[in-house]
Amino acid sequence: MPVYNTMGNHEIYGIYLNSGADSLNPEYGEKMFEKRIGKSYYTFLHKGWKFMILNSVEDTRKNSYIGRIDDDQFDWIRNELDGTDPGTPLSSVPISRS
């Protein structure tokens, strides 16, 4: 059975001061998820449906996060929709928790 991973708020490594993580760590923030699991937003097809896995967890750079989809991801969504057959059913999955 295929498994499609999604990123949640617990996958942002080291953003809290008490974590002791260095912001220069190559896996800081969302990079650990991307390095070990894969992209934090992507699409896949299943039984004729196109699913859009979204990342709505945004590091505020102030030792916290908010639920938000950034401009790069909105551009990606527009491009994905432009390249999708209008007859294809869509489902989006915004992720803001683990």
PDB file of N, CA and C in Angstrom:
ATOM      1  N   MET A   1       0.845  -1.162   0.000  1.00  0.00           N
ATOM      2  CA  MET A   1       0.000   0.000   0.000  1.00  0.00           C
ATOM      3  C   MET A   1       0.901   1.239   0.000  1.00  0.00           C
ATOM      4  N   PRO A   2       0.655   2.165  -0.885  1.00  0.00           N
ATOM      5  CA  PRO A   2       1.469   3.383  -0.902  1.00  0.00           C
ATOM      6  C   PRO A   2       1.267   4.222   0.365  1.00  0.00           C
ATOM      7  N   VAL A   3       2.314   4.873   0.773  1.00  0.00           N
ATOM      8  CA  VAL A   3       2.262   5.780   1.925  1.00  0.00           C
ATOM      9  C   VAL A   3       2.712   7.151   1.434  1.00  0.00           C
ATOM     10  N   TYR A   4       1.951   8.182   1.767  1.00  0.00           N
ATOM     11  CA  TYR A   4       2.270   9.551   1.377  1.00  0.00           C
ATOM     12  C   TYR A   4       2.480  10.360   2.655  1.00  0.00           C
ATOM     13  N   ASN A   5       3.711  10.717   2.906  1.00  0.00           N
ATOM     14  CA  ASN A   5       4.054  11.442   4.132  1.00  0.00           C
ATOM     15  C   ASN A   5       3.714  12.919   4.017  1.00  0.00           C
ATOM     16  N   THR A   6       3.355  13.493   5.140  1.00  0.00           N
ATOM     17  CA  THR A   6       3.073  14.918   5.216  1.00  0.00           C
ATOM     18  C   THR A   6       3.843  15.515   6.385  1.00  0.00           C
ATOM     19  N   MET A   7       4.177  16.767   6.254  1.00  0.00           N
ATOM     20  CA  MET A   7       4.905  17.451   7.301  1.00  0.00           C
ATOM     21  C   MET A   7       3.944  18.139   8.254  1.00  0.00           C
ATOM     22  N   GLY A   8       4.220  18.049   9.539  1.00  0.00           N
ATOM     23  CA  GLY A   8       3.407  18.720  10.543  1.00  0.00           C
ATOM     24  C   GLY A   8       4.275  19.574  11.442  1.00  0.00           C
ATOM     25  N   ASN A   9       3.677  20.181  12.432  1.00  0.00           N
ATOM     26  CA  ASN A   9       4.404  21.110  13.295  1.00  0.00           C
ATOM     27  C   ASN A   9       5.522  20.427  14.095  1.00  0.00           C
ATOM     28  N   HIS A  10       5.429  19.133  14.333  1.00  0.00           N
ATOM     29  CA  HIS A  10       6.473  18.445  15.091  1.00  0.00           C
ATOM     30  C   HIS A  10       7.688  18.115  14.233  1.00  0.00           C
ATOM     31  N   GLU A  11       7.611  18.361  12.942  1.00  0.00           N
ATOM     32  CA  GLU A  11       8.741  18.075  12.056  1.00  0.00           C
ATOM     33  C   GLU A  11       9.633  19.290  11.804  1.00  0.00           C
ATOM     34  N   ILE A  12       9.398  20.385  12.473  1.00  0.00           N
ATOM     35  CA  ILE A  12      10.287  21.549  12.350  1.00  0.00           C
ATOM     36  C   ILE A  12      11.334  21.423  13.459  1.00  0.00           C
ATOM     37  N   TYR A  13      12.536  21.067  13.065  1.00  0.00           N
ATOM     38  CA  TYR A  13      13.606  20.777  14.021  1.00  0.00           C
ATOM     39  C   TYR A  13      14.285  22.038  14.550  1.00  0.00           C
ATOM     40  N   GLY A  14      14.330  22.162  15.865  1.00  0.00           N
ATOM     41  CA  GLY A  14      15.193  23.121  16.528  1.00  0.00           C
ATOM     42  C   GLY A  14      14.747  24.560  16.606  1.00  0.00           C
ATOM     43  N   ILE A  15      13.500  24.885  16.296  1.00  0.00           N
ATOM     44  CA  ILE A  15      13.136  26.307  16.258  1.00  0.00           C
ATOM     45  C   ILE A  15      12.941  26.925  17.634  1.00  0.00           C
ATOM     46  N   TYR A  16      12.753  26.103  18.661  1.00  0.00           N
ATOM     47  CA  TYR A  16      12.570  26.654  20.001  1.00  0.00           C
ATOM     48  C   TYR A  16      13.914  26.855  20.681  1.00  0.00           C
ATOM     49  N   LEU A  17      14.066  27.936  21.422  1.00  0.00           N
ATOM     50  CA  LEU A  17      15.321  28.230  22.113  1.00  0.00           C
ATOM     51  C   LEU A  17      15.772  27.085  23.000  1.00  0.00           C
ATOM     52  N   ASN A  18      14.837  26.459  23.710  1.00  0.00           N
ATOM     53  CA  ASN A  18      15.213  25.395  24.639  1.00  0.00           C
ATOM     54  C   ASN A  18      15.634  24.100  23.939  1.00  0.00           C
ATOM     55  N   SER A  19      15.551  24.045  22.609  1.00  0.00           N
ATOM     56  CA  SER A  19      15.988  22.848  21.886  1.00  0.00           C
ATOM     57  C   SER A  19      17.503  22.728  21.885  1.00  0.00           C
ATOM     58  N   GLY A  20      18.193  23.858  22.005  1.00  0.00           N
ATOM     59  CA  GLY A  20      19.654  23.841  21.961  1.00  0.00           C
ATOM     60  C   GLY A  20      20.221  23.647  20.560  1.00  0.00           C
ATOM     61  N   ALA A  21      19.353  23.583  19.550  1.00  0.00           N
ATOM     62  CA  ALA A  21      19.823  23.377  18.172  1.00  0.00           C
ATOM     63  C   ALA A  21      20.393  24.671  17.607  1.00  0.00           C
ATOM     64  N   ASP A  22      21.422  24.529  16.828  1.00  0.00           N
ATOM     65  CA  ASP A  22      22.053  25.658  16.150  1.00  0.00           C
ATOM     66  C   ASP A  22      21.313  25.915  14.838  1.00  0.00           C
ATOM     67  N   SER A  23      20.941  27.140  14.566  1.00  0.00           N
ATOM     68  CA  SER A  23      20.210  27.456  13.330  1.00  0.00           C
ATOM     69  C   SER A  23      21.056  27.203  12.085  1.00  0.00           C
ATOM     70  N   LEU A  24      22.366  27.012  12.251  1.00  0.00           N
ATOM     71  CA  LEU A  24      23.236  26.687  11.122  1.00  0.00           C
ATOM     72  C   LEU A  24      23.306  25.185  10.855  1.00  0.00           C
ATOM     73  N   ASN A  25      22.665  24.389  11.708  1.00  0.00           N
ATOM     74  CA  ASN A  25      22.628  22.942  11.511  1.00  0.00           C
ATOM     75  C   ASN A  25      21.994  22.655  10.156  1.00  0.00           C
ATOM     76  N   PRO A  26      22.579  21.779   9.343  1.00  0.00           N
ATOM     77  CA  PRO A  26      22.025  21.521   8.009  1.00  0.00           C
ATOM     78  C   PRO A  26      20.628  20.897   8.020  1.00  0.00           C
ATOM     79  N   GLU A  27      20.155  20.445   9.174  1.00  0.00           N
ATOM     80  CA  GLU A  27      18.814  19.872   9.253  1.00  0.00           C
ATOM     81  C   GLU A  27      17.854  20.771  10.038  1.00  0.00           C
ATOM     82  N   TYR A  28      18.259  22.003  10.307  1.00  0.00           N
ATOM     83  CA  TYR A  28      17.446  22.952  11.072  1.00  0.00           C
ATOM     84  C   TYR A  28      16.137  23.246  10.347  1.00  0.00           C
ATOM     85  N   GLY A  29      15.087  23.482  11.105  1.00  0.00           N
ATOM     86  CA  GLY A  29      13.789  23.853  10.532  1.00  0.00           C
ATOM     87  C   GLY A  29      13.169  22.702   9.760  1.00  0.00           C
ATOM     88  N   GLU A  30      12.729  22.963   8.552  1.00  0.00           N
ATOM     89  CA  GLU A  30      12.075  21.957   7.719  1.00  0.00           C
ATOM     90  C   GLU A  30      13.072  21.070   6.988  1.00  0.00           C
ATOM     91  N   LYS A  31      14.343  21.399   7.047  1.00  0.00           N
ATOM     92  CA  LYS A  31      15.345  20.675   6.259  1.00  0.00           C
ATOM     93  C   LYS A  31      15.498  19.218   6.678  1.00  0.00           C
ATOM     94  N   MET A  32      15.304  18.907   7.971  1.00  0.00           N
ATOM     95  CA  MET A  32      15.414  17.512   8.410  1.00  0.00           C
ATOM     96  C   MET A  32      14.341  16.657   7.728  1.00  0.00           C
ATOM     97  N   PHE A  33      13.113  17.149   7.706  1.00  0.00           N
ATOM     98  CA  PHE A  33      12.031  16.415   7.044  1.00  0.00           C
ATOM     99  C   PHE A  33      12.363  16.212   5.573  1.00  0.00           C
ATOM    100  N   GLU A  34      12.767  17.296   4.901  1.00  0.00           N
ATOM    101  CA  GLU A  34      13.047  17.221   3.471  1.00  0.00           C
ATOM    102  C   GLU A  34      14.203  16.273   3.170  1.00  0.00           C
ATOM    103  N   LYS A  35      15.223  16.273   4.011  1.00  0.00           N
ATOM    104  CA  LYS A  35      16.380  15.396   3.796  1.00  0.00           C
ATOM    105  C   LYS A  35      16.022  13.930   4.034  1.00  0.00           C
ATOM    106  N   ARG A  36      15.261  13.656   5.076  1.00  0.00           N
ATOM    107  CA  ARG A  36      15.004  12.274   5.473  1.00  0.00           C
ATOM    108  C   ARG A  36      13.731  11.678   4.878  1.00  0.00           C
ATOM    109  N   ILE A  37      12.724  12.514   4.633  1.00  0.00           N
ATOM    110  CA  ILE A  37      11.432  12.005   4.174  1.00  0.00           C
ATOM    111  C   ILE A  37      11.147  12.396   2.724  1.00  0.00           C
ATOM    112  N   GLY A  38      11.334  13.679   2.405  1.00  0.00           N
ATOM    113  CA  GLY A  38      11.062  14.145   1.049  1.00  0.00           C
ATOM    114  C   GLY A  38      10.459  15.534   1.055  1.00  0.00           C
ATOM    115  N   LYS A  39       9.897  15.895  -0.057  1.00  0.00           N
ATOM    116  CA  LYS A  39       9.328  17.235  -0.206  1.00  0.00           C
ATOM    117  C   LYS A  39       8.195  17.451   0.788  1.00  0.00           C
ATOM    118  N   SER A  40       8.046  18.705   1.224  1.00  0.00           N
ATOM    119  CA  SER A  40       7.002  19.015   2.199  1.00  0.00           C
ATOM    120  C   SER A  40       5.664  19.328   1.524  1.00  0.00           C
ATOM    121  N   TYR A  41       5.660  19.479   0.208  1.00  0.00           N
ATOM    122  CA  TYR A  41       4.409  19.596  -0.544  1.00  0.00           C
ATOM    123  C   TYR A  41       4.619  19.003  -1.928  1.00  0.00           C
ATOM    124  N   TYR A  42       3.601  18.282  -2.404  1.00  0.00           N
ATOM    125  CA  TYR A  42       3.712  17.553  -3.660  1.00  0.00           C
ATOM    126  C   TYR A  42       2.330  17.044  -4.061  1.00  0.00           C
ATOM    127  N   THR A  43       2.238  16.441  -5.232  1.00  0.00           N
ATOM    128  CA  THR A  43       0.982  15.847  -5.685  1.00  0.00           C
ATOM    129  C   THR A  43       1.181  14.362  -5.954  1.00  0.00           C
ATOM    130  N   PHE A  44       0.063  13.659  -5.958  1.00  0.00           N
ATOM    131  CA  PHE A  44       0.064  12.280  -6.439  1.00  0.00           C
ATOM    132  C   PHE A  44      -1.322  11.974  -6.990  1.00  0.00           C
ATOM    133  N   LEU A  45      -1.385  10.991  -7.871  1.00  0.00           N
ATOM    134  CA  LEU A  45      -2.646  10.555  -8.457  1.00  0.00           C
ATOM    135  C   LEU A  45      -3.069   9.243  -7.826  1.00  0.00           C
ATOM    136  N   HIS A  46      -4.377   9.122  -7.557  1.00  0.00           N
ATOM    137  CA  HIS A  46      -4.923   7.876  -7.024  1.00  0.00           C
ATOM    138  C   HIS A  46      -6.353   7.715  -7.527  1.00  0.00           C
ATOM    139  N   LYS A  47      -6.571   6.636  -8.282  1.00  0.00           N
ATOM    140  CA  LYS A  47      -7.903   6.310  -8.816  1.00  0.00           C
ATOM    141  C   LYS A  47      -8.544   7.491  -9.539  1.00  0.00           C
ATOM    142  N   GLY A  48      -7.725   8.191 -10.337  1.00  0.00           N
ATOM    143  CA  GLY A  48      -8.230   9.296 -11.139  1.00  0.00           C
ATOM    144  C   GLY A  48      -8.285  10.639 -10.440  1.00  0.00           C
ATOM    145  N   TRP A  49      -8.008  10.652  -9.140  1.00  0.00           N
ATOM    146  CA  TRP A  49      -7.986  11.900  -8.374  1.00  0.00           C
ATOM    147  C   TRP A  49      -6.552  12.401  -8.257  1.00  0.00           C
ATOM    148  N   LYS A  50      -6.397  13.713  -8.276  1.00  0.00           N
ATOM    149  CA  LYS A  50      -5.095  14.335  -8.016  1.00  0.00           C
ATOM    150  C   LYS A  50      -5.138  14.914  -6.610  1.00  0.00           C
ATOM    151  N   PHE A  51      -4.237  14.446  -5.773  1.00  0.00           N
ATOM    152  CA  PHE A  51      -4.139  14.916  -4.398  1.00  0.00           C
ATOM    153  C   PHE A  51      -2.975  15.885  -4.281  1.00  0.00           C
ATOM    154  N   MET A  52      -3.205  16.978  -3.592  1.00  0.00           N
ATOM    155  CA  MET A  52      -2.157  17.970  -3.355  1.00  0.00           C
ATOM    156  C   MET A  52      -1.855  17.971  -1.861  1.00  0.00           C
ATOM    157  N   ILE A  53      -0.687  17.495  -1.513  1.00  0.00           N
ATOM    158  CA  ILE A  53      -0.241  17.519  -0.122  1.00  0.00           C
ATOM    159  C   ILE A  53       0.416  18.878   0.100  1.00  0.00           C
ATOM    160  N   LEU A  54      -0.120  19.643   1.036  1.00  0.00           N
ATOM    161  CA  LEU A  54       0.360  21.003   1.286  1.00  0.00           C
ATOM    162  C   LEU A  54       1.064  21.100   2.632  1.00  0.00           C
ATOM    163  N   ASN A  55       1.950  22.053   2.746  1.00  0.00           N
ATOM    164  CA  ASN A  55       2.666  22.319   3.987  1.00  0.00           C
ATOM    165  C   ASN A  55       2.195  23.671   4.514  1.00  0.00           C
ATOM    166  N   SER A  56       1.379  23.634   5.558  1.00  0.00           N
ATOM    167  CA  SER A  56       0.861  24.893   6.114  1.00  0.00           C
ATOM    168  C   SER A  56       1.533  25.249   7.438  1.00  0.00           C
ATOM    169  N   VAL A  57       2.720  24.714   7.661  1.00  0.00           N
ATOM    170  CA  VAL A  57       3.478  25.024   8.876  1.00  0.00           C
ATOM    171  C   VAL A  57       4.611  25.969   8.481  1.00  0.00           C
ATOM    172  N   GLU A  58       4.565  27.186   8.979  1.00  0.00           N
ATOM    173  CA  GLU A  58       5.541  28.210   8.600  1.00  0.00           C
ATOM    174  C   GLU A  58       6.359  28.646   9.816  1.00  0.00           C
ATOM    175  N   ASP A  59       7.666  28.498   9.714  1.00  0.00           N
ATOM    176  CA  ASP A  59       8.588  28.955  10.758  1.00  0.00           C
ATOM    177  C   ASP A  59       8.583  30.484  10.754  1.00  0.00           C
ATOM    178  N   THR A  60       8.295  31.099  11.902  1.00  0.00           N
ATOM    179  CA  THR A  60       8.234  32.567  11.977  1.00  0.00           C
ATOM    180  C   THR A  60       9.617  33.198  12.108  1.00  0.00           C
ATOM    181  N   ARG A  61      10.639  32.378  12.329  1.00  0.00           N
ATOM    182  CA  ARG A  61      12.014  32.840  12.594  1.00  0.00           C
ATOM    183  C   ARG A  61      12.095  33.572  13.929  1.00  0.00           C
ATOM    184  N   LYS A  62      11.066  33.358  14.774  1.00  0.00           N
ATOM    185  CA  LYS A  62      11.028  33.955  16.114  1.00  0.00           C
ATOM    186  C   LYS A  62      10.739  32.871  17.140  1.00  0.00           C
ATOM    187  N   ASN A  63      11.345  31.689  16.931  1.00  0.00           N
ATOM    188  CA  ASN A  63      11.198  30.541  17.834  1.00  0.00           C
ATOM    189  C   ASN A  63       9.768  30.035  17.944  1.00  0.00           C
ATOM    190  N   SER A  64       9.025  30.125  16.851  1.00  0.00           N
ATOM    191  CA  SER A  64       7.665  29.598  16.829  1.00  0.00           C
ATOM    192  C   SER A  64       7.240  29.349  15.378  1.00  0.00           C
ATOM    193  N   TYR A  65       6.040  28.873  15.205  1.00  0.00           N
ATOM    194  CA  TYR A  65       5.501  28.645  13.872  1.00  0.00           C
ATOM    195  C   TYR A  65       4.049  29.112  13.834  1.00  0.00           C
ATOM    196  N   ILE A  66       3.546  29.294  12.615  1.00  0.00           N
ATOM    197  CA  ILE A  66       2.150  29.649  12.400  1.00  0.00           C
ATOM    198  C   ILE A  66       1.601  28.771  11.280  1.00  0.00           C
ATOM    199  N   GLY A  67       0.288  28.703  11.176  1.00  0.00           N
ATOM    200  CA  GLY A  67      -0.343  28.025  10.059  1.00  0.00           C
ATOM    201  C   GLY A  67      -0.437  28.977   8.885  1.00  0.00           C
ATOM    202  N   ARG A  68       0.303  28.680   7.821  1.00  0.00           N
ATOM    203  CA  ARG A  68       0.361  29.588   6.676  1.00  0.00           C
ATOM    204  C   ARG A  68       0.931  28.855   5.476  1.00  0.00           C
ATOM    205  N   ILE A  69       0.471  29.200   4.292  1.00  0.00           N
ATOM    206  CA  ILE A  69       1.067  28.703   3.053  1.00  0.00           C
ATOM    207  C   ILE A  69       1.815  29.869   2.430  1.00  0.00           C
ATOM    208  N   ASP A  70       3.114  29.672   2.173  1.00  0.00           N
ATOM    209  CA  ASP A  70       3.946  30.776   1.692  1.00  0.00           C
ATOM    210  C   ASP A  70       3.759  31.028   0.195  1.00  0.00           C
ATOM    211  N   ASP A  71       4.327  32.135  -0.270  1.00  0.00           N
ATOM    212  CA  ASP A  71       4.160  32.557  -1.658  1.00  0.00           C
ATOM    213  C   ASP A  71       4.733  31.545  -2.648  1.00  0.00           C
ATOM    214  N   ASP A  72       5.883  30.922  -2.330  1.00  0.00           N
ATOM    215  CA  ASP A  72       6.469  29.921  -3.229  1.00  0.00           C
ATOM    216  C   ASP A  72       5.506  28.756  -3.430  1.00  0.00           C
ATOM    217  N   GLN A  73       4.869  28.337  -2.351  1.00  0.00           N
ATOM    218  CA  GLN A  73       3.931  27.224  -2.450  1.00  0.00           C
ATOM    219  C   GLN A  73       2.675  27.631  -3.229  1.00  0.00           C
ATOM    220  N   PHE A  74       2.202  28.859  -3.037  1.00  0.00           N
ATOM    221  CA  PHE A  74       1.062  29.325  -3.834  1.00  0.00           C
ATOM    222  C   PHE A  74       1.405  29.338  -5.322  1.00  0.00           C
ATOM    223  N   ASP A  75       2.619  29.763  -5.677  1.00  0.00           N
ATOM    224  CA  ASP A  75       3.050  29.726  -7.079  1.00  0.00           C
ATOM    225  C   ASP A  75       3.051  28.293  -7.603  1.00  0.00           C
ATOM    226  N   TRP A  76       3.558  27.371  -6.788  1.00  0.00           N
ATOM    227  CA  TRP A  76       3.590  25.955  -7.152  1.00  0.00           C
ATOM    228  C   TRP A  76       2.160  25.429  -7.369  1.00  0.00           C
ATOM    229  N   ILE A  77       1.240  25.787  -6.474  1.00  0.00           N
ATOM    230  CA  ILE A  77      -0.158  25.356  -6.596  1.00  0.00           C
ATOM    231  C   ILE A  77      -0.748  25.861  -7.909  1.00  0.00           C
ATOM    232  N   ARG A  78      -0.515  27.136  -8.225  1.00  0.00           N
ATOM    233  CA  ARG A  78      -1.021  27.704  -9.491  1.00  0.00           C
ATOM    234  C   ARG A  78      -0.496  26.922 -10.687  1.00  0.00           C
ATOM    235  N   ASN A  79       0.816  26.629 -10.689  1.00  0.00           N
ATOM    236  CA  ASN A  79       1.417  25.875 -11.791  1.00  0.00           C
ATOM    237  C   ASN A  79       0.837  24.469 -11.889  1.00  0.00           C
ATOM    238  N   GLU A  80       0.647  23.826 -10.739  1.00  0.00           N
ATOM    239  CA  GLU A  80       0.054  22.484 -10.721  1.00  0.00           C
ATOM    240  C   GLU A  80      -1.360  22.510 -11.299  1.00  0.00           C
ATOM    241  N   LEU A  81      -2.150  23.483 -10.897  1.00  0.00           N
ATOM    242  CA  LEU A  81      -3.526  23.582 -11.388  1.00  0.00           C
ATOM    243  C   LEU A  81      -3.561  23.904 -12.880  1.00  0.00           C
ATOM    244  N   ASP A  82      -2.656  24.779 -13.323  1.00  0.00           N
ATOM    245  CA  ASP A  82      -2.592  25.114 -14.748  1.00  0.00           C
ATOM    246  C   ASP A  82      -2.256  23.890 -15.595  1.00  0.00           C
ATOM    247  N   GLY A  83      -1.451  22.969 -15.040  1.00  0.00           N
ATOM    248  CA  GLY A  83      -1.044  21.777 -15.778  1.00  0.00           C
ATOM    249  C   GLY A  83      -1.935  20.569 -15.559  1.00  0.00           C
ATOM    250  N   THR A  84      -3.046  20.742 -14.892  1.00  0.00           N
ATOM    251  CA  THR A  84      -3.949  19.635 -14.596  1.00  0.00           C
ATOM    252  C   THR A  84      -5.157  19.682 -15.509  1.00  0.00           C
ATOM    253  N   ASP A  85      -5.504  18.547 -16.075  1.00  0.00           N
ATOM    254  CA  ASP A  85      -6.694  18.450 -16.914  1.00  0.00           C
ATOM    255  C   ASP A  85      -7.905  18.929 -16.113  1.00  0.00           C
ATOM    256  N   PRO A  86      -8.703  19.824 -16.679  1.00  0.00           N
ATOM    257  CA  PRO A  86      -9.861  20.358 -15.945  1.00  0.00           C
ATOM    258  C   PRO A  86     -10.856  19.287 -15.487  1.00  0.00           C
ATOM    259  N   GLY A  87     -10.838  18.125 -16.099  1.00  0.00           N
ATOM    260  CA  GLY A  87     -11.746  17.054 -15.711  1.00  0.00           C
ATOM    261  C   GLY A  87     -11.236  16.196 -14.564  1.00  0.00           C
ATOM    262  N   THR A  88     -10.014  16.453 -14.112  1.00  0.00           N
ATOM    263  CA  THR A  88      -9.444  15.663 -13.026  1.00  0.00           C
ATOM    264  C   THR A  88      -9.955  16.166 -11.682  1.00  0.00           C
ATOM    265  N   PRO A  89     -10.576  15.287 -10.887  1.00  0.00           N
ATOM    266  CA  PRO A  89     -10.993  15.730  -9.549  1.00  0.00           C
ATOM    267  C   PRO A  89      -9.777  15.997  -8.677  1.00  0.00           C
ATOM    268  N   LEU A  90      -9.891  16.993  -7.795  1.00  0.00           N
ATOM    269  CA  LEU A  90      -8.776  17.418  -6.944  1.00  0.00           C
ATOM    270  C   LEU A  90      -9.135  17.285  -5.471  1.00  0.00           C
ATOM    271  N   SER A  91      -8.092  17.054  -4.668  1.00  0.00           N
ATOM    272  CA  SER A  91      -8.235  17.090  -3.218  1.00  0.00           C
ATOM    273  C   SER A  91      -6.963  17.702  -2.663  1.00  0.00           C
ATOM    274  N   SER A  92      -7.094  18.676  -1.769  1.00  0.00           N
ATOM    275  CA  SER A  92      -5.902  19.250  -1.127  1.00  0.00           C
ATOM    276  C   SER A  92      -5.922  18.892   0.350  1.00  0.00           C
ATOM    277  N   VAL A  93      -4.729  18.696   0.872  1.00  0.00           N
ATOM    278  CA  VAL A  93      -4.588  18.303   2.271  1.00  0.00           C
ATOM    279  C   VAL A  93      -3.621  19.263   2.949  1.00  0.00           C
ATOM    280  N   PRO A  94      -4.130  20.358   3.548  1.00  0.00           N
ATOM    281  CA  PRO A  94      -3.226  21.245   4.291  1.00  0.00           C
ATOM    282  C   PRO A  94      -2.845  20.582   5.611  1.00  0.00           C
ATOM    283  N   ILE A  95      -1.589  20.605   5.937  1.00  0.00           N
ATOM    284  CA  ILE A  95      -1.106  19.946   7.150  1.00  0.00           C
ATOM    285  C   ILE A  95      -0.616  21.007   8.126  1.00  0.00           C
ATOM    286  N   SER A  96      -1.183  21.012   9.304  1.00  0.00           N
ATOM    287  CA  SER A  96      -0.743  21.949  10.333  1.00  0.00           C
ATOM    288  C   SER A  96      -0.590  21.256  11.677  1.00  0.00           C
ATOM    289  N   ARG A  97      -0.608  19.934  11.651  1.00  0.00           N
ATOM    290  CA  ARG A  97      -0.413  19.177  12.882  1.00  0.00           C
ATOM    291  C   ARG A  97       0.212  17.843  12.534  1.00  0.00           C
ATOM    292  N   SER A  98       0.738  17.128  13.538  1.00  0.00           N
ATOM    293  CA  SER A  98       1.296  15.801  13.314  1.00  0.00           C
ATOM    294  C   SER A  98       0.402  14.767  13.950  1.00  0.00           C
TER     295      SER A  98
END
